[in-house]
GROMACS .gro file of C-alpha atoms in nm:
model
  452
    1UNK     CA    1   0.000   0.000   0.000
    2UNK     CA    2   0.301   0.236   0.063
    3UNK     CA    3   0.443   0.182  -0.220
    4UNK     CA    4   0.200   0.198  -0.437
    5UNK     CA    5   0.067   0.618  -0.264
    6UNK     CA    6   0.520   0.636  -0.332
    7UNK     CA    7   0.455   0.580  -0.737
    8UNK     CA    8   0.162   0.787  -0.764
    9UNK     CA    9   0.321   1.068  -0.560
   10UNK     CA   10   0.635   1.041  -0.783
   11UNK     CA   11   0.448   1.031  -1.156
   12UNK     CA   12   0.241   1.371  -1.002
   13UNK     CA   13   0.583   1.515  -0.914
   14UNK     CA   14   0.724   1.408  -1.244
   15UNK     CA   15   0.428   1.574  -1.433
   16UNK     CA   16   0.440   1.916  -1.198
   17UNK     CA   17   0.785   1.906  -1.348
   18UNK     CA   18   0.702   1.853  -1.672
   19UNK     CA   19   0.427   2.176  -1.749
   20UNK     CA   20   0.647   2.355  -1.532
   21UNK     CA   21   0.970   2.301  -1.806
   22UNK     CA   22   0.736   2.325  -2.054
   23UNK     CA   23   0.617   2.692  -1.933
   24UNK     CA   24   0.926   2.841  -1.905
   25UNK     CA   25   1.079   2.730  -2.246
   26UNK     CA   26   0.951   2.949  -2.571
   27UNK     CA   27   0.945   2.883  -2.923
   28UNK     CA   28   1.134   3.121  -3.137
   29UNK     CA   29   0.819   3.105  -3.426
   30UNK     CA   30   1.086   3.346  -3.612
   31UNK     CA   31   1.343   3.090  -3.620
   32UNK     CA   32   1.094   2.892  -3.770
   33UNK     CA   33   0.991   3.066  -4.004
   34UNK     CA   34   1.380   3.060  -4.133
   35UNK     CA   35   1.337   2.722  -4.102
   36UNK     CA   36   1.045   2.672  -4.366
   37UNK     CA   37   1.161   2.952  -4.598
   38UNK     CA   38   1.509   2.705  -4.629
   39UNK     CA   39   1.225   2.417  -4.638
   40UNK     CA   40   1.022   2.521  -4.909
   41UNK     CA   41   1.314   2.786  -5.104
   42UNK     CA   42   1.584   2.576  -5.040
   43UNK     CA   43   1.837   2.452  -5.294
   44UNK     CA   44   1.667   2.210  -5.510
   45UNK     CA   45   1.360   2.225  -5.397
   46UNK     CA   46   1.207   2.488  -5.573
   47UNK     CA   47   1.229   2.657  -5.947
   48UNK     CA   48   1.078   3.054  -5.950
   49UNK     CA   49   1.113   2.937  -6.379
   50UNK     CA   50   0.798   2.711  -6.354
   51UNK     CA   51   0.451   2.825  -6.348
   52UNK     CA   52   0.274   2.689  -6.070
   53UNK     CA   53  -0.039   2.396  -6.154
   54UNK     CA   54  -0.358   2.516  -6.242
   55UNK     CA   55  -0.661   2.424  -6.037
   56UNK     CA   56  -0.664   2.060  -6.104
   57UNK     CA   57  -0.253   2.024  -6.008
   58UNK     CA   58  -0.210   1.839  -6.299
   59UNK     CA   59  -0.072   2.183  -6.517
   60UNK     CA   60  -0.284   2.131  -6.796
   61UNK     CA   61  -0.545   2.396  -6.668
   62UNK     CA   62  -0.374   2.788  -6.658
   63UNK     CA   63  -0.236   2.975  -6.375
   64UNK     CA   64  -0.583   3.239  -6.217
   65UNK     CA   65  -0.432   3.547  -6.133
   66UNK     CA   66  -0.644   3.779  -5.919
   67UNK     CA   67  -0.530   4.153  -5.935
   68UNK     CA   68  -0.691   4.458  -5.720
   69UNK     CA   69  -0.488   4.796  -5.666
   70UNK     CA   70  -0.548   5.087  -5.469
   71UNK     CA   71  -0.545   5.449  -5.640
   72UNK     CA   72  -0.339   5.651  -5.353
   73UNK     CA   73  -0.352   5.974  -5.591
   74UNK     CA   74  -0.346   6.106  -5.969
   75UNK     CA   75  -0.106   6.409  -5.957
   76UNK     CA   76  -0.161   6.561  -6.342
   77UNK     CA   77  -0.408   6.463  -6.630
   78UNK     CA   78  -0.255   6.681  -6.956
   79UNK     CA   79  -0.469   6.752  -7.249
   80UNK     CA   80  -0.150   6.878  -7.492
   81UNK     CA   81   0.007   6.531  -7.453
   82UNK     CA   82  -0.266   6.348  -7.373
   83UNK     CA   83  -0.147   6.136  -7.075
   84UNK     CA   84  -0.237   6.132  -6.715
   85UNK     CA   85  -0.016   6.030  -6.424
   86UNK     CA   86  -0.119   5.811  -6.116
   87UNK     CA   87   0.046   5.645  -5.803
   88UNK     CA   88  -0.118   5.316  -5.686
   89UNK     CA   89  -0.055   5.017  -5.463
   90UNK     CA   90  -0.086   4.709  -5.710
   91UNK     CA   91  -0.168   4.352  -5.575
   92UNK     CA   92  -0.115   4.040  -5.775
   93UNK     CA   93  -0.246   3.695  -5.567
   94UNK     CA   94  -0.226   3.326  -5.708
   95UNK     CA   95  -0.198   2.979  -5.576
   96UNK     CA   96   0.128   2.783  -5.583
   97UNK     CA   97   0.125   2.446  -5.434
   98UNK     CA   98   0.468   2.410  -5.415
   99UNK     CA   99   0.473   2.689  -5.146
  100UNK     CA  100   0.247   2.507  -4.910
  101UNK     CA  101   0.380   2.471  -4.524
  102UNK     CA  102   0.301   2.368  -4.128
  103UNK     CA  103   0.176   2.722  -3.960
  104UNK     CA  104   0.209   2.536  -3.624
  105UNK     CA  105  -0.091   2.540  -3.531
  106UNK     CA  106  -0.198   2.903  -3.682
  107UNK     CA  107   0.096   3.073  -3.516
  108UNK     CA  108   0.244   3.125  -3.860
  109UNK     CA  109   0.008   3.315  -4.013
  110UNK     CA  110   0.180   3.454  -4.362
  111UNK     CA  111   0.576   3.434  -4.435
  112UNK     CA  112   0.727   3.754  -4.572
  113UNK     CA  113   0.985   3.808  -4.888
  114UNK     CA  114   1.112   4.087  -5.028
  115UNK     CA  115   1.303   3.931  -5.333
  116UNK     CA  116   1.070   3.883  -5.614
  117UNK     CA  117   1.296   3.659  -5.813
  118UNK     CA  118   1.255   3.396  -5.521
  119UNK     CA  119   0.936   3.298  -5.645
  120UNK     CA  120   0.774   3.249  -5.965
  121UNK     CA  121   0.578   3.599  -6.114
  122UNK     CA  122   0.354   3.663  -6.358
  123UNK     CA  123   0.480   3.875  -6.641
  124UNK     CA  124   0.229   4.146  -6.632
  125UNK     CA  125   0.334   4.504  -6.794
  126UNK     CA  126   0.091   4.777  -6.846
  127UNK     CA  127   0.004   4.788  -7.234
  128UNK     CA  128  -0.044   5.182  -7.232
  129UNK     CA  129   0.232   5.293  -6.993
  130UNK     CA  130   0.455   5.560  -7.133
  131UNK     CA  131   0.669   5.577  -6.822
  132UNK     CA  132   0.676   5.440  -6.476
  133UNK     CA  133   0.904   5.407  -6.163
  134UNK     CA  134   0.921   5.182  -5.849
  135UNK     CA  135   0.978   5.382  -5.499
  136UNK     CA  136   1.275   5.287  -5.263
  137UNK     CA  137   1.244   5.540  -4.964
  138UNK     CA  138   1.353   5.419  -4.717
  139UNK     CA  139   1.321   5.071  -4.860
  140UNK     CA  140   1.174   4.943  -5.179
  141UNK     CA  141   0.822   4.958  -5.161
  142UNK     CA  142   0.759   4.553  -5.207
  143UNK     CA  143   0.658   4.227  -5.038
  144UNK     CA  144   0.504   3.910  -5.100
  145UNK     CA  145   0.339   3.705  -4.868
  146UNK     CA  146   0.342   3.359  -4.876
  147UNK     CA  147   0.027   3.177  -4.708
  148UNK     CA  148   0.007   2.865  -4.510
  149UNK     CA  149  -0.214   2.682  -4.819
  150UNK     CA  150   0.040   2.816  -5.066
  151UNK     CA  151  -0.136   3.180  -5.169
  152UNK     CA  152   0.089   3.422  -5.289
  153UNK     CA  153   0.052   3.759  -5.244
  154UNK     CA  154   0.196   4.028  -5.430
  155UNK     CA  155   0.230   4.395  -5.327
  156UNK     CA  156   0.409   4.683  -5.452
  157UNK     CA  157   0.355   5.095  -5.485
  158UNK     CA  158   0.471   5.252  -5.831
  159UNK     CA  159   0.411   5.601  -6.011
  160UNK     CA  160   0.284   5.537  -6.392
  161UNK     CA  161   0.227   5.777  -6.675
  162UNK     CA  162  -0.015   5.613  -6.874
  163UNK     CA  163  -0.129   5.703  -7.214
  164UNK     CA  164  -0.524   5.850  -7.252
  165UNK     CA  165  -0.633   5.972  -7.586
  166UNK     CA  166  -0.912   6.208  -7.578
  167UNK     CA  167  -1.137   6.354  -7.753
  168UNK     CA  168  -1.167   6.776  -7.702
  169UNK     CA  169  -1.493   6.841  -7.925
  170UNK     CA  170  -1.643   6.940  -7.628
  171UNK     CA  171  -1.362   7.133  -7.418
  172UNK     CA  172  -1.372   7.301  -7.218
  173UNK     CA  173  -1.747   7.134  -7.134
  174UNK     CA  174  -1.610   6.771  -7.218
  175UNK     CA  175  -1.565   6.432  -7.023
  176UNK     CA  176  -1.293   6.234  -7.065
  177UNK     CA  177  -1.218   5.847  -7.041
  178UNK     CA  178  -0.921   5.736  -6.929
  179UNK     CA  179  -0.788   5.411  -6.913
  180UNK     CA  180  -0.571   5.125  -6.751
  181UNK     CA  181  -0.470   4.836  -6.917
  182UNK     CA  182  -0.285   4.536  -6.759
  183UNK     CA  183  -0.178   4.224  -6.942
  184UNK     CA  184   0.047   3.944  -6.969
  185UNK     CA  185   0.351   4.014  -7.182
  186UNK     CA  186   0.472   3.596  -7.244
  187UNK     CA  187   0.234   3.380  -7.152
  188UNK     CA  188  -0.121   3.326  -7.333
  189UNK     CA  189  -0.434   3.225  -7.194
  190UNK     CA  190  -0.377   2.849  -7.241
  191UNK     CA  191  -0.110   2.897  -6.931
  192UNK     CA  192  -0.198   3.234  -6.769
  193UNK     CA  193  -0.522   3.429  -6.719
  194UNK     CA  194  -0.556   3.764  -6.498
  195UNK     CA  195  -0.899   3.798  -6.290
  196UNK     CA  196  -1.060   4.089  -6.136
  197UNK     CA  197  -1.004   4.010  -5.758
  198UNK     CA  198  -1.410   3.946  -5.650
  199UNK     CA  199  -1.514   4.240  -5.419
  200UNK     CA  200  -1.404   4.500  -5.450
  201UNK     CA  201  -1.109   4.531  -5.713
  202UNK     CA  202  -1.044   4.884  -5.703
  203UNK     CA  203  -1.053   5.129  -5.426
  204UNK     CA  204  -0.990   5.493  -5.461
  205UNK     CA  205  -0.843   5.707  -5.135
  206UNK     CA  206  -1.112   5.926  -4.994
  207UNK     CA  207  -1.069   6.308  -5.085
  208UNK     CA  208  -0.902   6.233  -5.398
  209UNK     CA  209  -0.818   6.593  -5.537
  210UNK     CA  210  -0.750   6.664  -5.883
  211UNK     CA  211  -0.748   7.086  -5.979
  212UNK     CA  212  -0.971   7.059  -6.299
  213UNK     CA  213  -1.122   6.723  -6.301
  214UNK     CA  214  -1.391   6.517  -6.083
  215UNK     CA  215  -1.355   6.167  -6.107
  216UNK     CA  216  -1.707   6.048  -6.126
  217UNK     CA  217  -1.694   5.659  -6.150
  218UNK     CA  218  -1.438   5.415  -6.285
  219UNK     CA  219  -1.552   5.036  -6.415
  220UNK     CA  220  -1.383   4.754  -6.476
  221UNK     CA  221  -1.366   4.561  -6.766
  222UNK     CA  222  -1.168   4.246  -6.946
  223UNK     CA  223  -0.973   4.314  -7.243
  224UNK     CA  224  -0.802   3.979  -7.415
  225UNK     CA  225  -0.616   4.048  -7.699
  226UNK     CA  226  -0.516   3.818  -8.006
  227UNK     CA  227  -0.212   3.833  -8.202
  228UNK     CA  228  -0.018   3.617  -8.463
  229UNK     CA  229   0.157   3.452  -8.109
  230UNK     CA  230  -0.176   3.386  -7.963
  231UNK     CA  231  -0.437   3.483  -7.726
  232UNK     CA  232  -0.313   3.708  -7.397
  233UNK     CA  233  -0.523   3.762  -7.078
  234UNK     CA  234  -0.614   4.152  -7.033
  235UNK     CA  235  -0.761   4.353  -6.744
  236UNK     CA  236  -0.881   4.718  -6.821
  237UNK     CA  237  -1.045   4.971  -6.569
  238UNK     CA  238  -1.179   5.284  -6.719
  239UNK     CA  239  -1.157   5.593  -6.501
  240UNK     CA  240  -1.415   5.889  -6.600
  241UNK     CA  241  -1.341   6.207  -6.539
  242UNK     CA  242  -1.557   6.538  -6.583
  243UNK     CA  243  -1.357   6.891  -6.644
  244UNK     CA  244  -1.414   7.147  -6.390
  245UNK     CA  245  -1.614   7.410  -6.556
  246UNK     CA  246  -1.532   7.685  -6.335
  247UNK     CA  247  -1.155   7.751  -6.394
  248UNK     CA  248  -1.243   7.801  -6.754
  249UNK     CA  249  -1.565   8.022  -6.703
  250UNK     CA  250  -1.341   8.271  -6.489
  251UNK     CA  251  -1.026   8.250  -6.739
  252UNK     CA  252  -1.199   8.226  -7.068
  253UNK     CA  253  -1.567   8.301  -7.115
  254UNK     CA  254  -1.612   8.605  -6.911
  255UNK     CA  255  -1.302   8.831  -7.012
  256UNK     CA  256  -1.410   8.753  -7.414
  257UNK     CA  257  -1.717   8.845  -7.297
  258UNK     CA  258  -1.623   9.143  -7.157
  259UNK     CA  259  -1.380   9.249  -7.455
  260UNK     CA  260  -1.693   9.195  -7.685
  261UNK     CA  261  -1.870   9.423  -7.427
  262UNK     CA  262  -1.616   9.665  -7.469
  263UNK     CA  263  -1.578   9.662  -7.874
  264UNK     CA  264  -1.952   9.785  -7.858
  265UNK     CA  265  -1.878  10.101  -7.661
  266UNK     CA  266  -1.761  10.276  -7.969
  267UNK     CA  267  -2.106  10.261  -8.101
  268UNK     CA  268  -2.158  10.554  -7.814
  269UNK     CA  269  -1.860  10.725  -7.884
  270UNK     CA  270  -1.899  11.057  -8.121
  271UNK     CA  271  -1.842  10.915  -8.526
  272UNK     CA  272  -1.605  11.243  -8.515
  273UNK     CA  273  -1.383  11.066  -8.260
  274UNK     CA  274  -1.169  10.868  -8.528
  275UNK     CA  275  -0.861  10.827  -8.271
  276UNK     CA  276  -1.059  10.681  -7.978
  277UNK     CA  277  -1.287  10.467  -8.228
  278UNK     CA  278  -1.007  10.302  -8.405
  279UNK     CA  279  -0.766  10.240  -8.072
  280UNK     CA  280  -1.042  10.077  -7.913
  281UNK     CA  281  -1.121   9.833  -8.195
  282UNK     CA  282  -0.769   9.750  -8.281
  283UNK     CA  283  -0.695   9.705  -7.914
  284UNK     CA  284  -0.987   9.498  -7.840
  285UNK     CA  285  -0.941   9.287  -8.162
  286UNK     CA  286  -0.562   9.267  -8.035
  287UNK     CA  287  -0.675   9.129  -7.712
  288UNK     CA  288  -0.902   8.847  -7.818
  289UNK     CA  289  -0.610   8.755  -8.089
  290UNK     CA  290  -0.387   8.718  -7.836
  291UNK     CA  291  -0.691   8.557  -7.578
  292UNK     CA  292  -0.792   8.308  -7.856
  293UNK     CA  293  -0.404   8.203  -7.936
  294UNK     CA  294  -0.254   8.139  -7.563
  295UNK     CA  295  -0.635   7.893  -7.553
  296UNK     CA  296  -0.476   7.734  -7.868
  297UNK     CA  297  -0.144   7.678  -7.756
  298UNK     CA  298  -0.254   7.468  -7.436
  299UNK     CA  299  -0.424   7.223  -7.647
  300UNK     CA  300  -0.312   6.973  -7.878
  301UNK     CA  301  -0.367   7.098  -8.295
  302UNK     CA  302  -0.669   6.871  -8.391
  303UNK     CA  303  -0.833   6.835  -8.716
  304UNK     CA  304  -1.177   6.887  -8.578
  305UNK     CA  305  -1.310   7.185  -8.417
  306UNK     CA  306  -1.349   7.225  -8.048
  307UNK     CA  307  -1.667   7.443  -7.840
  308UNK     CA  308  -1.383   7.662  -7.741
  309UNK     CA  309  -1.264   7.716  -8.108
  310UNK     CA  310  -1.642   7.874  -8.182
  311UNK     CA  311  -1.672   8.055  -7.863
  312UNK     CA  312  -1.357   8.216  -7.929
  313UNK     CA  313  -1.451   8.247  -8.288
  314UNK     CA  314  -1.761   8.393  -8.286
  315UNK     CA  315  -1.591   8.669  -8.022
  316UNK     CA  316  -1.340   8.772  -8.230
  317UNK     CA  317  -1.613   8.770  -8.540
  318UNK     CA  318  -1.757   9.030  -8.299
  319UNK     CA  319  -1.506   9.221  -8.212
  320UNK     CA  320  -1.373   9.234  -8.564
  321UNK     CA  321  -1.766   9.346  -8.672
  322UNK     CA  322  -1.723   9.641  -8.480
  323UNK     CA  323  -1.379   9.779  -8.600
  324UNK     CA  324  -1.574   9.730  -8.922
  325UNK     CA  325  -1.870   9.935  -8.847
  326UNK     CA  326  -1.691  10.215  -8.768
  327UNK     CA  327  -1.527  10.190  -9.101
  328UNK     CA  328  -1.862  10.189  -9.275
  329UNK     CA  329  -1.963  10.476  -9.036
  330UNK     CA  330  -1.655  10.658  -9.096
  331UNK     CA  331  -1.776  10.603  -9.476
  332UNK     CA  332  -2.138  10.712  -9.444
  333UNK     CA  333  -2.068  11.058  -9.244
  334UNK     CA  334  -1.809  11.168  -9.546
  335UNK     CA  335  -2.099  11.024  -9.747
  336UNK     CA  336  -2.384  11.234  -9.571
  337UNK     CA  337  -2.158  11.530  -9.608
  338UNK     CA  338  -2.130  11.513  -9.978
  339UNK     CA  339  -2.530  11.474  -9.985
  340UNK     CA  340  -2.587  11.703  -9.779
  341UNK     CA  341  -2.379  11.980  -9.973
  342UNK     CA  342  -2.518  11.863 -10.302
  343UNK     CA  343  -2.869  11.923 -10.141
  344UNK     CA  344  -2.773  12.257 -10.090
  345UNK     CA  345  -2.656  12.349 -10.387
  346UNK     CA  346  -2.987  12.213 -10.577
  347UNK     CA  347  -3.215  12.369 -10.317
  348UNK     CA  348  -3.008  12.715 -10.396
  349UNK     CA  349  -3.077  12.701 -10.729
  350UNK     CA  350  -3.443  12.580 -10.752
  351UNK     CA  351  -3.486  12.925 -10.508
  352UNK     CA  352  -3.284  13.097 -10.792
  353UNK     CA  353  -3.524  12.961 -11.051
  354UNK     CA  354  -3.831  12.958 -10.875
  355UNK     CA  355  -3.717  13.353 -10.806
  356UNK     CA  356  -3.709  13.387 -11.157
  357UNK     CA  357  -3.948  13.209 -11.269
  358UNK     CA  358  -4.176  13.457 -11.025
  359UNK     CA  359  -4.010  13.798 -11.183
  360UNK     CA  360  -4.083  13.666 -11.537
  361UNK     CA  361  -4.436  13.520 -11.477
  362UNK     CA  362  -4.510  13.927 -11.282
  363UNK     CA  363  -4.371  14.072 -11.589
  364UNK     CA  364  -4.628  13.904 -11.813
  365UNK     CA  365  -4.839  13.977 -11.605
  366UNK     CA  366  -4.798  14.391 -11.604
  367UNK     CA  367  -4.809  14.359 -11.994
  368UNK     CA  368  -5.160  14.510 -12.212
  369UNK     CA  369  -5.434  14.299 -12.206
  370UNK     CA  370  -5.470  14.376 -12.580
  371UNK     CA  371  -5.089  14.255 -12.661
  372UNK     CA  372  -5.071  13.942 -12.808
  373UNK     CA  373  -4.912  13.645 -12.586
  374UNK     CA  374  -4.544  13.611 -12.743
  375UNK     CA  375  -4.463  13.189 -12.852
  376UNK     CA  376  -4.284  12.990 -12.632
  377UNK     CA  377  -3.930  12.970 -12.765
  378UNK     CA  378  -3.820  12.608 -12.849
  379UNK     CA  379  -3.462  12.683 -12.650
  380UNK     CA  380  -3.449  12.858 -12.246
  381UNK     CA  381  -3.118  13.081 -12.262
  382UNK     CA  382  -3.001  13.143 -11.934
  383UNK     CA  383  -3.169  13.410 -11.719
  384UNK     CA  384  -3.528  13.300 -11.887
  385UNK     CA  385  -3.798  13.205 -11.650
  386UNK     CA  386  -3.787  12.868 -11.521
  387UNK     CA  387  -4.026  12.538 -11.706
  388UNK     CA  388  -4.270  12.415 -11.532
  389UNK     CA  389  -4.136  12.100 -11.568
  390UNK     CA  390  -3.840  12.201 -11.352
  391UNK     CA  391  -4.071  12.394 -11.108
  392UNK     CA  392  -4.238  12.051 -11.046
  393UNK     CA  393  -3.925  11.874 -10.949
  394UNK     CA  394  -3.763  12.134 -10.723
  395UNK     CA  395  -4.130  12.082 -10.574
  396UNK     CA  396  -4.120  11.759 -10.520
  397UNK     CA  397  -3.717  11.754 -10.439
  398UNK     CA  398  -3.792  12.014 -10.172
  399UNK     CA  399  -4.127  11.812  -9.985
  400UNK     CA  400  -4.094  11.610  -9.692
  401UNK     CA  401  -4.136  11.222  -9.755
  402UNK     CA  402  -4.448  11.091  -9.616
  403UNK     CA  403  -4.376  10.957  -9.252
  404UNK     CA  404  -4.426  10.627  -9.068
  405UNK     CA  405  -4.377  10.440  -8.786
  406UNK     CA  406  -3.957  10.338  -8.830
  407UNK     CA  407  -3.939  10.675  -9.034
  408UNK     CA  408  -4.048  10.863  -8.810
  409UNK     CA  409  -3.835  10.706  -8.498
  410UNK     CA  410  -3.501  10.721  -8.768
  411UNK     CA  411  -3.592  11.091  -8.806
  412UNK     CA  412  -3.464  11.186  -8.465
  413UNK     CA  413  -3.144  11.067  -8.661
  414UNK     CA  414  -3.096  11.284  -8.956
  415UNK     CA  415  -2.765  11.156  -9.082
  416UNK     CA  416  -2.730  10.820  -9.177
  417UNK     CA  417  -2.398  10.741  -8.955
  418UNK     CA  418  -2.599  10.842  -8.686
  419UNK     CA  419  -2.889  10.578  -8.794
  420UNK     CA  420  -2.606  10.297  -8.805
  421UNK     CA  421  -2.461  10.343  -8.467
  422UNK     CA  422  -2.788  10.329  -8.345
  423UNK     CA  423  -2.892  10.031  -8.484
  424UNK     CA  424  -2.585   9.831  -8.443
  425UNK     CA  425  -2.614   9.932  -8.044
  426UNK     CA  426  -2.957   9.733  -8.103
  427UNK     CA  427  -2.848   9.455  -8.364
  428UNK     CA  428  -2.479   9.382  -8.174
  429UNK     CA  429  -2.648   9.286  -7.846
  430UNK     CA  430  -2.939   9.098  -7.972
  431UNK     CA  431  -2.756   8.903  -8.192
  432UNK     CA  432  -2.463   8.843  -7.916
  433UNK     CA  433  -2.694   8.726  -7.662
  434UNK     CA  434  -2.911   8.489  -7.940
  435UNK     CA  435  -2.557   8.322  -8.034
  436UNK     CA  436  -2.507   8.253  -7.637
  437UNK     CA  437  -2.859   8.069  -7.599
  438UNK     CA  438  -2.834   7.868  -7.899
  439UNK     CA  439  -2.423   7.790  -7.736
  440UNK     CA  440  -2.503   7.702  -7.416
  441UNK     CA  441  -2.817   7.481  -7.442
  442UNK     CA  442  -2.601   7.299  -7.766
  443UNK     CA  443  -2.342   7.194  -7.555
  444UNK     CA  444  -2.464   7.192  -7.184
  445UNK     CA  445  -2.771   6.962  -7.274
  446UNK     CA  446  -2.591   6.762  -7.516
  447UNK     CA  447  -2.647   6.349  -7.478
  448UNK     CA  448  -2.292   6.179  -7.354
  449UNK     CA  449  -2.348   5.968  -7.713
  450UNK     CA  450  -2.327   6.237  -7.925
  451UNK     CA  451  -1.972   6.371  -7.807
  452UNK     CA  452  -1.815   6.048  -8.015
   0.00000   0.00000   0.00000
């Protein structure tokens, strides 16, 4: 009986010692993790040249890539060269058996590389980059993590400039699509084929700021290409963005307004002021030349024409129209002075005639009743009373014309420079603010469709 309470007191002393060893010793997990890395990367053991097995491990079924990417910012979007810039966080993650390893009991949860060339990668290049950079501050900006159940993940943060024709028919009031476009440079579809990560596949960082675009929306989209090699996996996401109408509203539209504005004021200026007249036309038609050029020279030359090229257009038509009036004032007031001096002179000498014609008709008059009436002579000479012929034109030459309602109102006006100017302070306006209705409601209401 004692010895049997002396074996069952030693095997509890024995375990008391044995949870109280176990306590105190620790497992280095990060030695471990050396210890797969050399396990699974070792010499021999694995080759970063061979793809890894499709779904069915047996390598006859492609490699599924899923890719997602975070937009962190897009600094510059340039109509001249027609390119846009962006900085992004790109993730590639795929399944490579060959990677598989114990986590100990989930207390490895993910092994971290930063050598890329220690595992096989999938040869994806952006089809419409123009230029692009990794960043290394402080370190390169990489990692993959390698997964217990042999997921790779692959992360990395590069600048691109990417390429992003667009189509200005409706600049300054346009919207513009811009692209991204990720495929696989080697390997076709029969061993390689990108997904859009389910989910969410791209996220955009809150507040992104851009100073004259809004990007509205952005959708993704698959783009698989065929060439005399064979078929390549594609990935696309579109990115729409909507100019900021204000910027060009405060720089453009309202200062040609206001030089059009300004062209008219010689209309109210004297038609006797030649030197003010003509400086403010040539200045003003100066202005918008040199207002319609610096538009010109920020954009790219394009064979079709843009809504700024007729609003700038149609300003300088009216600014030129202006300088032009005054010429064809300028005209009509050395043209009402001639008239007006020929008038004169025909309304001096119908008095001179009709004088005479009243002395000689008084004189016949004062003759005897007996005398006989003398013939009319078949030729006047000079000093002989005036026809009636002639009396009746002077008469009618020397009545007013019959009046009416625009007559009348064009009266107040006697000279017909005066009558211009007036009318093109009327006309100018009208026909200004008509061309800005049938503008604004052409392009503002006009169908996304139709800008193709």
């Amino acid at each position: 009986m004692f010895a049997m309470h002396k074996h069952t007191l030693f095997l509890i002393i024995l375990h008391v010692v044995h949870v109280v060893v176990c306590t105190n010793v620790k497992i280095n997990f990060r030695e471990k993790e050396k210890e797969v890395l050399d396990q699974i990367l070792g010499p021999g053991r694995y080759d970063a040249r061979i793809r890894p097995s499709g779904l069915n491990g047996t390598g006859t079924e492609p490699t599924e890539v899923k890719i997602n990417f975070f937009l962190r910012s897009i600094s510059k979007i340039d109509d001249y060269k027609m390119e846009y810039s962006v900085q992004l966080t790109f993730r590639e993650q795929w399944l490579d058996e060959r990677l598989k390893f114990n986590d100990f009991g989930g207390r490895i949860k993910y092994l971290t590389l930063t050598e890329a060339n220690r595992v096989w990668m999938p040869d994806l290049f952006f089809s419409n980059e123009k230029e692009g950079h990794f960043h290394n501050i402080i370190m390169p900006n990489v990692y993959i993590r390698i997964f217990p159940y042999g997921s790779v993940l692959y992360s990395i943060r590069i600048s691109l400039t990417l390429s992003c024709p667009m189509n200005l028919k409706l600049y300054p009031l346009d919207r513009q699509v811009c692209s991204l476009r990720m495929a696989s440079y080697g390997w076709t579809t029969d061993d390689l084929v990108f997904l859009w990560k389910e989910g969410d596949p791209v996220q955009v960082v809150k507040n992104l700021h851009l100073p004259r675009f809004t990007l509205e929306k952005f959708l993704t989209d698959y783009c698989n290409s065929k060439t005399n090699t064979g078929e390549y996996s594609c990935l696309k996401v579109d990115l729409l963005f909507k100019r900021e109408f204000s910027y060009y509203l405060i720089q453009i539209y309202i200062p040609c307004c206001m030089l059009v504005i300004v062209s008219w004021v010689s209309f109210w200026l004297d038609q006797g002021a030649v030197p003010a007249r003509v400086s403010l036309g040539v200045t003003t038609l100066l202005t918008m030349a040199t207002q319609t050029s610096g538009i010109n020279a920020s954009l790219p030359p394009v064979s079709y024409t843009k809504a700024i090229d007729v609003w700038t257009g149609v300003c300088l038509t009216f600014v030129f129209g202006a300088l032009l009036e005054f010429a064809l004032v300028n005209y009509a007031s050395r043209s009402d002075m001639h008239r007006e001096n020929m008038k004169k002179q025909r309304q001096r000498q119908c008095e001179l005639e009709h004088a005479a014609s009243m002395d000689a008709t008084s004189d016949l008059m004062d003759t005897d009743s007996n005398a006989t009436f003398a013939m009319k002579p078949l030729v006047r000479h000079p000093g002989e009373p005036m026809s009636l012929d002639k009396v009746r034109q002077c008469e009618i030459h020397m009545q007013p014309d019959r009046p009416n309602c625009c007559r009348s109102w064009l009266s107040k006006f006697p000279t017909r420079s005066k009558r211009i100017d007036v009318i093109s302070r009327i006309t100018f306006p009208l026909v200004f603010a008509l061309f800005n209705v049938i503008y604004w409601s052409t392009y503002l209401f006009r169908e996304d469709g139709e800008e193709s």
